[in-house]
Structure formats: structure tokens, C-alpha cells
Short mmCIF file of C-alpha atoms and ligand atoms in Angstrom, two decimals:
data_model
loop_
_atom_site.label_atom_id
_atom_site.label_comp_id
_atom_site.label_asym_id
_atom_site.label_seq_id
_atom_site.Cartn_x
_atom_site.Cartn_y
_atom_site.Cartn_z
CA MET A 995 -2.79 3.86 31.41
CA LYS A 996 -2.50 0.89 29.63
CA ALA A 997 -2.46 0.59 25.48
CA CYS A 998 -2.77 -2.05 23.11
CA PHE A 999 -1.36 -1.72 19.96
CA MET A 1000 -2.92 -4.27 17.12
CA GLY A 1001 -0.42 -4.71 14.59
CA LEU A 1002 2.99 -4.59 14.83
CA GLY A 1003 4.30 -2.96 11.56
CA TYR A 1004 6.02 -0.27 9.84
CA ILE A 1005 3.69 2.37 11.76
CA GLY A 1006 2.55 -0.08 14.81
CA LEU A 1007 5.60 -1.03 16.31
CA PRO A 1008 7.33 2.54 16.26
CA THR A 1009 4.45 4.12 17.45
CA ALA A 1010 4.18 1.62 20.27
CA ILE A 1011 7.85 1.82 21.36
CA ILE A 1012 7.25 5.99 21.40
CA ALA A 1013 3.97 5.70 23.72
CA ALA A 1014 5.79 3.18 25.94
CA LYS A 1015 9.03 5.68 26.14
CA HIS A 1016 6.45 8.46 27.08
CA GLY A 1017 5.20 6.77 30.00
CA VAL A 1018 2.34 4.44 28.61
CA GLU A 1019 2.27 0.82 29.42
CA VAL A 1020 2.14 -0.91 26.01
CA VAL A 1021 1.27 -4.46 24.77
CA GLY A 1022 1.80 -4.84 21.33
CA VAL A 1023 -0.12 -7.56 19.15
CA ASP A 1024 0.83 -9.40 16.06
CA ILE A 1025 -0.41 -12.76 14.89
CA ASN A 1026 3.12 -13.24 13.60
CA PRO A 1027 5.13 -15.45 16.17
CA LYS A 1028 8.24 -14.61 14.84
CA VAL A 1029 7.47 -10.72 15.12
CA VAL A 1030 6.37 -11.23 18.73
CA GLU A 1031 10.00 -12.85 19.64
CA MET A 1032 11.83 -10.35 18.11
CA THR A 1033 10.18 -7.65 19.82
CA ASN A 1034 10.29 -9.37 22.95
CA SER A 1035 14.07 -9.92 22.46
CA GLY A 1036 14.83 -6.29 21.74
CA HIS A 1037 15.34 -7.10 17.87
CA LEU A 1038 13.19 -4.76 15.18
CA HIS A 1039 11.78 -6.51 12.66
CA ILE A 1040 11.90 -3.62 10.10
CA ILE A 1041 14.51 -1.22 9.13
CA GLU A 1042 14.20 2.30 10.58
CA PRO A 1043 17.03 4.43 12.07
CA GLY A 1044 17.61 4.46 15.62
CA LEU A 1045 14.89 2.51 16.39
CA GLU A 1046 16.35 -0.39 17.79
CA GLU A 1047 18.16 1.33 20.44
CA MET A 1048 14.46 2.59 21.93
CA LEU A 1049 13.01 -1.02 21.42
CA GLN A 1050 15.65 -2.47 23.73
CA GLU A 1051 15.29 0.47 26.06
CA VAL A 1052 11.63 -0.08 26.53
CA VAL A 1053 11.44 -3.93 26.59
CA LYS A 1054 14.24 -3.83 29.44
CA SER A 1055 12.36 -1.34 31.26
CA GLY A 1056 9.22 -3.50 31.33
CA ALA A 1057 7.34 -0.16 29.44
CA LEU A 1058 6.74 -2.91 26.25
CA HIS A 1059 5.76 -6.41 26.02
CA ALA A 1060 4.88 -8.19 22.93
CA SER A 1061 2.07 -11.03 22.44
CA THR A 1062 0.22 -12.99 19.89
CA THR A 1063 -3.15 -12.39 22.03
CA PRO A 1064 -4.32 -8.73 23.08
CA GLU A 1065 -4.73 -7.90 26.89
CA VAL A 1066 -7.09 -5.84 29.13
CA SER A 1067 -5.78 -2.33 28.42
CA ASP A 1068 -7.18 1.13 28.57
CA ALA A 1069 -6.64 2.29 24.77
CA TYR A 1070 -6.79 0.25 21.81
CA PHE A 1071 -4.88 1.22 18.62
CA MET A 1072 -5.81 -0.76 14.95
CA VAL A 1073 -2.84 -0.70 13.09
CA VAL A 1074 -2.89 -3.27 10.48
CA PRO A 1075 -2.37 -3.23 6.86
CA THR A 1076 -5.44 -2.18 4.61
CA PRO A 1077 -4.58 -3.44 1.36
CA PHE A 1078 -7.00 -3.51 -2.09
CA LYS A 1079 -8.42 -6.73 -3.41
CA GLY A 1080 -10.01 -7.19 -6.98
CA GLU A 1081 -10.75 -4.21 -9.16
CA HIS A 1082 -8.78 -2.01 -6.84
CA LYS A 1083 -11.54 -2.11 -3.95
CA PRO A 1084 -10.51 -1.69 -0.30
CA ASP A 1085 -10.00 -4.44 1.85
CA ILE A 1086 -10.87 -3.38 5.60
CA SER A 1087 -10.92 -6.97 6.68
CA TYR A 1088 -7.86 -6.84 8.85
CA VAL A 1089 -9.28 -3.75 10.99
CA GLU A 1090 -12.23 -5.67 11.16
CA SER A 1091 -10.69 -9.10 12.59
CA ALA A 1092 -8.28 -6.85 14.84
CA THR A 1093 -11.53 -5.18 16.40
CA ARG A 1094 -13.11 -8.15 16.63
CA ALA A 1095 -9.96 -9.62 18.59
CA VAL A 1096 -10.47 -6.90 21.24
CA LEU A 1097 -14.24 -6.67 21.78
CA SER A 1098 -14.51 -8.88 24.44
CA LEU A 1099 -11.87 -7.08 26.61
CA LEU A 1100 -13.31 -3.46 25.99
CA LYS A 1101 -14.91 -1.79 28.97
CA GLU A 1102 -16.64 1.31 30.21
CA GLY A 1103 -14.24 4.24 29.41
CA ASP A 1104 -12.26 2.60 27.28
CA LEU A 1105 -10.57 4.37 23.85
CA TYR A 1106 -10.53 2.59 20.63
CA VAL A 1107 -8.70 4.37 17.64
CA ILE A 1108 -8.06 3.36 14.14
CA GLU A 1109 -4.66 4.27 12.76
CA SER A 1110 -4.86 2.08 9.34
CA THR A 1111 -5.54 4.15 6.28
CA SER A 1112 -9.01 3.32 5.80
CA PRO A 1113 -12.23 4.48 3.09
CA ILE A 1114 -14.45 7.05 4.46
CA GLY A 1115 -16.99 5.28 7.04
CA THR A 1116 -14.75 2.71 8.35
CA THR A 1117 -14.54 4.08 11.88
CA GLU A 1118 -18.46 4.33 11.79
CA LYS A 1119 -18.81 0.70 10.44
CA MET A 1120 -16.38 -0.57 13.31
CA ALA A 1121 -18.63 1.17 16.00
CA GLU A 1122 -21.55 -0.59 14.62
CA ILE A 1123 -19.52 -4.06 14.98
CA ILE A 1124 -19.00 -3.01 18.41
CA TYR A 1125 -22.27 -2.14 19.81
CA ALA A 1126 -23.82 -5.08 17.94
CA GLU A 1127 -21.54 -7.39 19.99
CA ARG A 1128 -21.38 -5.02 23.25
CA PRO A 1129 -24.38 -3.02 23.22
CA GLU A 1130 -24.14 -2.36 27.22
CA LEU A 1131 -21.12 -0.25 26.05
CA GLU A 1132 -23.28 2.23 23.52
CA GLY A 1133 -21.93 6.15 24.64
CA LYS A 1134 -19.79 4.26 27.17
CA ILE A 1135 -16.69 4.22 25.11
CA TYR A 1136 -14.69 6.41 22.98
CA ILE A 1137 -14.13 5.74 19.45
CA ALA A 1138 -11.87 7.98 17.05
CA TYR A 1139 -9.77 7.46 14.06
CA CYS A 1140 -6.08 9.22 14.15
CA PRO A 1141 -3.88 8.32 10.65
CA GLU A 1142 -0.37 8.26 10.83
CA ARG A 1143 1.52 10.65 8.73
CA VAL A 1144 5.26 9.48 8.87
CA LEU A 1145 7.91 8.81 6.11
CA PRO A 1146 9.98 5.44 6.80
CA GLY A 1147 13.25 6.69 7.22
CA ASN A 1148 12.49 9.48 9.45
CA VAL A 1149 9.90 8.00 11.88
CA ILE A 1150 11.36 8.73 15.01
CA TYR A 1151 11.17 12.62 14.48
CA GLU A 1152 8.01 12.33 12.63
CA LEU A 1153 6.09 10.52 14.84
CA VAL A 1154 6.69 13.20 17.77
CA ASN A 1155 7.04 16.49 15.51
CA ASN A 1156 4.55 16.36 12.64
CA ASP A 1157 0.99 17.68 13.14
CA ARG A 1158 -1.99 14.93 13.50
CA VAL A 1159 -5.49 14.99 12.60
CA ILE A 1160 -7.93 13.00 15.00
CA GLY A 1161 -11.47 12.73 14.36
CA GLY A 1162 -13.60 11.20 17.07
CA ILE A 1163 -17.58 9.61 16.44
CA ASN A 1164 -18.14 12.50 18.54
CA ALA A 1165 -16.54 15.23 20.45
CA GLU A 1166 -16.02 13.42 23.80
CA SER A 1167 -14.47 10.29 21.66
CA THR A 1168 -12.20 13.17 19.82
CA GLU A 1169 -11.17 14.94 23.05
CA LYS A 1170 -10.19 11.21 24.92
CA ALA A 1171 -7.98 10.49 21.77
CA VAL A 1172 -5.95 13.90 22.01
CA GLU A 1173 -5.52 13.25 25.74
CA PHE A 1174 -3.65 9.91 24.70
CA TYR A 1175 -1.85 11.13 21.65
CA VAL A 1176 -0.72 14.64 23.51
CA GLN A 1177 1.50 12.18 25.76
CA PHE A 1178 3.83 11.82 22.83
CA VAL A 1179 3.30 14.23 19.93
CA GLN A 1180 4.71 17.81 19.88
CA GLY A 1181 3.19 18.48 16.75
CA THR A 1182 -0.38 20.49 17.00
CA LEU A 1183 -3.48 17.94 17.19
CA HIS A 1184 -6.17 18.87 14.91
CA ARG A 1185 -9.74 17.88 15.96
CA THR A 1186 -11.99 16.91 13.43
CA ASN A 1187 -15.22 13.96 13.05
CA CYS A 1188 -13.84 10.42 12.06
CA ARG A 1189 -15.17 10.73 8.36
CA THR A 1190 -12.86 14.08 7.47
CA ALA A 1191 -10.20 12.48 9.32
CA GLU A 1192 -10.45 9.52 7.31
CA MET A 1193 -10.45 11.31 4.16
CA CYS A 1194 -8.07 13.71 4.93
CA LYS A 1195 -5.45 10.87 5.14
CA LEU A 1196 -6.82 9.68 1.52
CA THR A 1197 -6.41 13.56 0.58
CA GLU A 1198 -2.63 13.97 1.30
CA ASN A 1199 -1.52 10.42 -0.31
CA SER A 1200 -3.93 11.61 -3.40
CA SER A 1201 -2.56 14.97 -3.65
CA ARG A 1202 0.51 13.55 -3.79
CA ASP A 1203 0.05 11.27 -6.65
CA VAL A 1204 -1.64 13.57 -8.57
CA GLN A 1205 1.27 16.26 -8.51
CA ILE A 1206 3.59 13.40 -9.25
CA ALA A 1207 1.54 12.31 -12.06
CA PHE A 1208 1.77 15.75 -13.37
CA ALA A 1209 5.34 15.61 -13.15
CA ASN A 1210 5.43 12.16 -15.12
CA GLU A 1211 3.08 13.61 -17.87
CA LEU A 1212 5.34 16.47 -18.35
CA SER A 1213 8.26 13.86 -18.65
CA LEU A 1214 6.40 12.09 -21.38
CA ILE A 1215 5.71 15.24 -23.27
CA CYS A 1216 9.15 16.46 -22.99
CA ASP A 1217 10.43 13.16 -24.31
CA LYS A 1218 8.70 13.60 -27.54
CA ALA A 1219 9.09 17.24 -27.63
CA GLY A 1220 13.10 16.85 -27.54
CA ILE A 1221 12.84 18.80 -23.97
CA ASN A 1222 15.09 18.26 -20.81
CA VAL A 1223 12.29 17.62 -18.38
CA TRP A 1224 14.41 18.19 -15.31
CA GLU A 1225 15.50 21.79 -16.82
CA LEU A 1226 12.05 22.68 -17.72
CA ILE A 1227 10.66 21.70 -14.32
CA ASN A 1228 13.66 23.71 -12.58
CA LEU A 1229 13.02 26.93 -14.60
CA ALA A 1230 9.07 26.59 -14.15
CA ASN A 1231 9.77 25.95 -10.08
CA LYS A 1232 11.32 29.56 -10.35
CA HIS A 1233 8.03 30.84 -10.73
CA PRO A 1234 6.86 32.05 -6.73
CA ARG A 1235 3.56 30.14 -7.11
CA VAL A 1236 4.84 27.06 -9.12
CA ASN A 1237 6.10 23.99 -7.55
CA ILE A 1238 6.36 20.87 -9.52
CA LEU A 1239 7.57 17.54 -8.05
CA GLN A 1240 9.98 15.19 -9.79
CA PRO A 1241 9.33 12.69 -12.66
CA GLY A 1242 10.30 9.08 -11.97
CA CYS A 1243 9.93 5.30 -13.41
CA GLY A 1244 6.56 5.23 -11.62
CA VAL A 1245 5.11 5.27 -7.95
CA GLY A 1246 5.98 2.61 -5.49
CA GLY A 1247 5.40 2.07 -1.66
CA HIS A 1248 2.22 0.85 0.02
CA CYS A 1249 0.38 4.17 0.67
CA ILE A 1250 0.68 6.73 -2.27
CA ALA A 1251 -0.26 3.88 -5.05
CA VAL A 1252 -3.01 2.76 -2.87
CA ASP A 1253 -4.69 5.17 -1.06
CA PRO A 1254 -6.18 7.19 -4.13
CA TYR A 1255 -7.89 4.00 -4.81
CA PHE A 1256 -9.82 4.26 -1.45
CA ILE A 1257 -11.61 6.99 -3.15
CA THR A 1258 -11.82 6.01 -6.65
CA ALA A 1259 -13.33 3.07 -5.34
CA ASP A 1260 -16.14 4.55 -3.89
CA PHE A 1261 -16.71 7.56 -5.78
CA PRO A 1262 -15.82 6.86 -9.45
CA GLU A 1263 -18.05 9.61 -11.06
CA GLU A 1264 -16.31 11.97 -9.17
CA SER A 1265 -12.87 11.46 -8.58
CA LYS A 1266 -11.75 11.91 -12.19
CA ILE A 1267 -8.17 13.77 -11.52
CA ILE A 1268 -7.70 11.21 -8.64
CA ALA A 1269 -8.29 7.96 -11.15
CA ASP A 1270 -6.41 9.47 -14.08
CA ALA A 1271 -3.29 10.10 -11.76
CA ARG A 1272 -3.44 6.48 -11.15
CA GLU A 1273 -3.47 5.28 -14.68
CA ILE A 1274 -0.85 8.00 -15.44
CA ASN A 1275 1.89 6.90 -12.73
CA ASN A 1276 0.94 3.57 -13.52
CA TYR A 1277 1.63 3.87 -17.39
CA LYS A 1278 4.83 5.70 -16.57
CA SER A 1279 6.31 2.33 -15.27
CA GLN A 1280 5.04 0.52 -18.97
CA TRP A 1281 6.76 3.34 -20.85
CA CYS A 1282 10.22 3.22 -18.89
CA ALA A 1283 10.15 -0.81 -19.53
CA GLU A 1284 9.27 -0.40 -23.17
CA LYS A 1285 11.93 2.55 -23.54
CA VAL A 1286 14.47 0.04 -22.17
CA LYS A 1287 13.41 -2.81 -24.48
CA ASN A 1288 13.47 -0.74 -27.67
CA ALA A 1289 16.72 0.73 -26.86
CA MET A 1290 18.34 -2.95 -26.51
CA LEU A 1291 16.60 -3.53 -29.92
CA GLU A 1292 18.32 -0.69 -31.65
CA TYR A 1293 21.67 -1.20 -29.86
CA GLU A 1294 21.47 -4.75 -31.65
CA LEU A 1295 21.08 -3.38 -34.74
CA LYS A 1296 23.30 -1.14 -35.20
CA ASN A 1297 25.95 -2.68 -33.24
CA HIS A 1298 25.32 -6.22 -34.26
CA LYS A 1299 25.79 -7.65 -30.67
CA ARG A 1300 23.43 -8.00 -27.75
CA PRO A 1301 24.19 -5.16 -25.41
CA VAL A 1302 25.11 -5.69 -21.64
CA VAL A 1303 22.60 -3.44 -19.60
CA ALA A 1304 22.79 -2.25 -16.35
CA MET A 1305 19.62 -1.78 -14.43
CA MET A 1306 20.44 1.04 -11.72
CA GLY A 1307 18.06 1.02 -8.48
CA LEU A 1308 15.34 -2.04 -7.23
CA ALA A 1309 14.16 0.32 -4.01
CA PHE A 1310 11.15 2.17 -4.12
CA LYS A 1311 12.51 5.32 -3.63
CA PRO A 1312 16.15 6.81 -3.39
CA ASN A 1313 18.38 6.07 -0.53
CA ILE A 1314 16.21 3.28 1.44
CA ASP A 1315 16.41 -0.59 1.11
CA ASP A 1316 12.42 -0.85 0.89
CA LEU A 1317 11.65 -2.90 -2.42
CA ARG A 1318 7.99 -3.70 -1.61
CA GLU A 1319 5.71 -2.33 -4.81
CA SER A 1320 8.85 -0.84 -6.16
CA PRO A 1321 7.99 0.22 -10.13
CA ALA A 1322 11.88 0.07 -10.54
CA LYS A 1323 11.59 -3.74 -9.63
CA TRP A 1324 8.60 -4.12 -11.58
CA ILE A 1325 10.47 -2.49 -15.09
CA VAL A 1326 13.43 -4.88 -14.40
CA THR A 1327 11.28 -7.94 -14.13
CA MET A 1328 9.19 -6.87 -17.54
CA VAL A 1329 12.55 -6.24 -19.04
CA MET A 1330 14.12 -9.75 -18.22
CA GLN A 1331 11.02 -11.25 -19.14
CA SER A 1332 11.18 -9.90 -22.57
CA CYS A 1333 15.30 -10.63 -23.04
CA ASN A 1334 15.32 -13.98 -21.68
CA ASN A 1335 17.65 -12.54 -18.58
CA ALA A 1336 20.87 -12.27 -21.10
CA ASP A 1337 23.23 -9.73 -20.28
CA ILE A 1338 21.15 -7.75 -17.42
CA LEU A 1339 23.11 -6.50 -14.55
CA VAL A 1340 20.83 -5.46 -11.56
CA VAL A 1341 21.89 -3.18 -9.02
CA GLU A 1342 20.89 -1.93 -5.49
CA PRO A 1343 23.30 -0.73 -3.45
CA ASN A 1344 21.25 -0.78 -0.44
CA VAL A 1345 20.36 -4.45 -0.24
CA GLU A 1346 22.84 -7.38 -0.16
CA THR A 1347 21.39 -10.00 -1.75
CA HIS A 1348 18.21 -10.91 -3.11
CA ASN A 1349 16.32 -13.97 -3.72
CA VAL A 1350 15.42 -13.36 -7.08
CA TYR A 1351 17.96 -11.13 -8.61
CA LYS A 1352 21.86 -11.59 -8.45
CA LEU A 1353 22.91 -8.48 -7.46
CA THR A 1354 25.96 -6.59 -8.92
CA ASP A 1355 28.12 -3.76 -7.40
CA TYR A 1356 26.97 -0.23 -9.08
CA LYS A 1357 30.47 0.89 -10.04
CA GLU A 1358 30.86 -2.68 -11.82
CA ALA A 1359 27.83 -2.48 -13.69
CA TYR A 1360 28.18 0.82 -15.08
CA ASP A 1361 31.67 0.15 -16.17
CA LYS A 1362 30.38 -2.87 -17.88
CA ALA A 1363 27.20 -1.90 -19.56
CA ASP A 1364 26.40 -0.54 -22.95
CA ILE A 1365 22.99 0.90 -21.87
CA VAL A 1366 22.94 2.37 -18.51
CA VAL A 1367 19.00 2.42 -16.97
CA MET A 1368 18.87 4.51 -13.69
CA LEU A 1369 15.71 3.80 -12.34
CA THR A 1370 16.10 5.04 -8.48
CA ALA A 1371 17.81 8.28 -7.61
CA HIS A 1372 20.48 6.67 -5.11
CA ASP A 1373 22.84 9.11 -3.76
CA GLN A 1374 25.74 6.61 -4.79
CA PHE A 1375 24.68 6.69 -8.50
CA LYS A 1376 24.98 10.39 -8.71
CA GLN A 1377 28.79 10.03 -8.11
CA LEU A 1378 29.06 8.26 -11.34
CA PRO A 1379 30.34 10.23 -14.24
CA TYR A 1380 28.18 10.60 -17.64
CA ASN A 1381 29.94 8.34 -20.09
CA GLU A 1382 29.23 9.76 -23.48
CA ASP A 1383 29.81 6.59 -25.10
CA LYS A 1384 27.34 4.61 -23.14
CA VAL A 1385 23.38 4.81 -23.90
CA ILE A 1386 22.00 6.32 -20.60
CA LEU A 1387 18.27 6.37 -19.85
CA ASP A 1388 17.91 8.69 -17.16
CA PHE A 1389 14.39 8.15 -15.34
CA CYS A 1390 15.20 9.34 -11.95
CA GLY A 1391 16.99 12.69 -12.96
CA ILE A 1392 20.43 11.51 -11.81
CA TYR A 1393 21.93 13.82 -14.48
CA LYS A 1394 19.44 16.43 -14.04
CA LYS A 1395 20.63 19.85 -14.83
N1 LIG B 2441 8.61 10.36 -5.99
C1 LIG B 2441 8.36 10.63 -7.60
N2 LIG B 2441 8.31 11.85 -7.44
C2 LIG B 2441 8.33 12.79 -6.35
C3 LIG B 2441 8.21 12.69 -5.32
C4 LIG B 2441 7.77 10.80 -4.82
O1 LIG B 2441 8.05 9.67 -8.36
O2 LIG B 2441 8.50 14.11 -6.68
C5 LIG B 2441 7.61 8.75 -5.95
C6 LIG B 2441 9.19 7.87 -5.06
O3 LIG B 2441 10.07 7.62 -5.56
C7 LIG B 2441 8.17 6.57 -4.79
C8 LIG B 2441 6.44 7.37 -4.50
O4 LIG B 2441 6.31 8.38 -5.24
O5 LIG B 2441 7.75 5.33 -5.73
C9 LIG B 2441 6.35 7.80 -3.12
O6 LIG B 2441 7.15 8.02 -2.19
P1 LIG B 2441 7.04 9.30 -1.43
O7 LIG B 2441 8.49 9.84 -0.87
O8 LIG B 2441 6.28 10.40 -1.93
O9 LIG B 2441 6.33 8.75 -0.20
P2 LIG B 2441 5.98 7.37 1.11
O10 LIG B 2441 5.41 6.29 0.23
O11 LIG B 2441 7.49 6.91 1.28
O12 LIG B 2441 5.30 7.87 2.03
C10 LIG B 2441 3.80 9.13 1.90
C11 LIG B 2441 4.26 10.26 2.93
N3 LIG B 2441 2.99 10.86 2.19
C12 LIG B 2441 3.06 12.10 2.01
O13 LIG B 2441 4.23 12.43 1.52
C13 LIG B 2441 1.69 12.91 1.05
C14 LIG B 2441 4.18 9.91 4.41
O14 LIG B 2441 4.18 11.14 4.73
C15 LIG B 2441 3.22 8.78 4.76
O15 LIG B 2441 2.84 8.79 6.09
C16 LIG B 2441 3.29 7.73 3.84
O16 LIG B 2441 2.89 7.55 2.38
C17 LIG B 2441 1.82 6.61 4.28
O17 LIG B 2441 2.19 5.90 5.11
O18 LIG B 2441 0.86 7.09 3.92
#
């Protein structure tokens, strides 16, 4: 069987590689010629441990090749971004253009699957577009939705081992999609309809966002009440039915901080907790930036000199080098803008150089700083001793009890 993956990003590329490794002939399609060129020469354009070796293997064996145009296949996978536009409305235009790009290639018996995170009804909408252009295919092709669930950094393991939810526009489509995924997924494949599968993806990430918002709300309360939030959560979690997540400097990445809006945009009246969670998690970043600015003013008033400030971490979560949609990066920018870029040392040990920030070694920055701001809980930072002579703003629990 031949499969065509539309989109060679953080999910499309690893999935295409894994499918190729399990005996599927794969063409990976991307509009970016550089991505296509790199893929064909066996080089990963994303960072994912262990994946480059696998890419080289499938390119060498001929199981996978990349192209800027789709090719006639038996199955087509839409794995393109679904960002949001103004007022947090989902933008499914990439899914639509990827779908339109394969329209003329579809033939009887083919499978068409959307993996991109999508608002409820997207799969049915794409089915309508396909049938409007190719009415002879109505009821003769299989259309399904199957969201990805992998955690960047652990993709090879999770792509194979995680359970997946598969929902077709009808039972036959679900079965046909299951037949494809069973080739490389060892986790259980759960069958449902496409609307439930779409909502399931949004629910998973909204659930995490709401739980993080609860932890962030606690951190604001505890700050006012003079309670160590890390100790509090640790103690509360000793209850057998309580499992609170960790507060931080906000929620970043391209999934958890985005997907809940796909629910709130369509169901504004009903999605109260989901909307509040988004507000709380966004507010937490503002609150952190204000805390830093206040600490700097206080230091200056008390010591009659400007402090040296170390901003520790730019990545959106611990132990990765991914800075996209990072609350830590946003806070650093806010603080720098309000302080004329003076005396601020920016630290990100997982990145060599940055085109905007001059990066400082984490130990050097910690030693030089009067104020240390812990933004991302990288393992390296946990090795730094707590120095009582410094003002330490620990937003991510480096020194938690
Ligand atoms: N965070 C906290 N406190 C916590 C946990 C996370 O503040 O206790 C923050 C992180 O620092 C980060 C953000 O939340 O800024 C998101 O990180 P994450 O590790 O929760 O999630 P992602 O965005 O890396 O991946 C998520 C995963 N979804 C769930 O765990 C429900 C992953 O399985 C999905 O595949 C991925 O979104 C996606 O692509 O949708």
C-alpha cells in the first residue's frame, strides 16, 4: 500500500517515517522545498531523539521519499497545522488546501484521514468538499479522523505504544482507518465517530490546561497567603484521590495553549471552565513579569544600584530546546522592554545561540545575578545551590520542598 502524508512537521514526519519502517510505501509532502530536500537527504529538520537514524534507513531503502507535490496513493493523511486567527477562531485553511491538493488523485477504495487537531465538524466539512468536487466518489472512499497524541521528545515510543482514537464518517471508514494504523500502532485503537474523535483531542488538551490553571490559581493564592505552593501541592497529593499538577510561568507550546480555543470559539456559552483556564494560564505569565519588574524596583530602592537579573530558561517546558509559544520567552521580552535591556542575562542551556537574545552560561549568570528568575525547570538549574544573598523568584519549583 502507498500512503501520502500531507505535512512533514513535528507529527507528519515522524508518522511517515514509522509507517515507512513498517512496510508502507510513503511519500511525504511539504510546501517547503527545504524540508523536502533535507528529508530526501536523510536529515531531520525537527529535533527528535533517535529519529534521524530511522529516517536515513527508510530513505536509503526507498520506503520513503519527500516531494512538494502529492502523488497517487491508496491513503492520504492531512497532518498540517491548525492555528487560530483573530479572536481565537480556529483556522482550518491548511487542512482545506491540503485536501484540495489531493482531490484530483482520489480514487475508489482510497482512505482519507485528518490527523491535525481540528474543531468539531471538520472531517464532515472536508467530506463535503471532496464530494462536491468528486461526486462520483460519494460512498466509495473512506474518510476518518485520527488525532495524534505524542509528546515531543518521546515520539518514537509514543507513536507506536499510545492508544489511539479513530472516528470515521461511517463505520466502514473507521474500520478502514483501523486497518491502516494497526500496521504500526501497538496501543489499542479505539473506534468511534469523527465528531467524538475530534472532540476527544480537544478534550485531552483542555483537560490538561484546566488542571494546570488550577495549580496556577493556587500559586497566586499561596503567594498572597504566604504559603509555599509546592509544599502545599505535595501534601494535598498525598490524598489518594487528589492529583494536582504543577504551577509554572504560564502554558506554552502549540497544543495546550491553542486547542481549548477550538472549543470556546464554537461553544462560548457552555465552555466556562475551559475559557477561564485559558485566562488564568495567560494571566500567570503577566503576573510573573510584574513580579520581576517589582523585584527590580525594590532592589534599586534598597541598594541604590540597578540589579543584575538572570532570566533562567526560554524553552516552553523543561529539558527541551523548543522556544515556540513559550511563556518564559514572553516574560523575558516583557521585562527587557520595560527595563531598557539593561543588566539582564538571558539563559537557555539547551540552545547554542539565539538570533534575538545574547545567551549567557547558566552558572555564570547565576553567579553574577542579584535577582535570579527561574522560568523553566531545566535539570541543570536544579544543581544550582540556593543562595540566600540573592533575590530568587522561583516560578517553576526548582527549589520546591
Ligand atoms: N505545564 C505546567 N504544569 C504542569 C505540566 C505542564 O505548567 O504540571 C506547562 C508546560 O511547562 C508547558 C505546557 O504546560 O508550557 C504544555 O506542556 P505539556 O507537557 O503539558 O504538553 P505538550 O504541549 O508538550 O504536549 C501536549 C500533550 N497532551 C497532553 O498531555 C494531554 C501531548 O500528549 C499531545 O500530543 C500534545 O500536547 C499535542 O500535540 O496536542
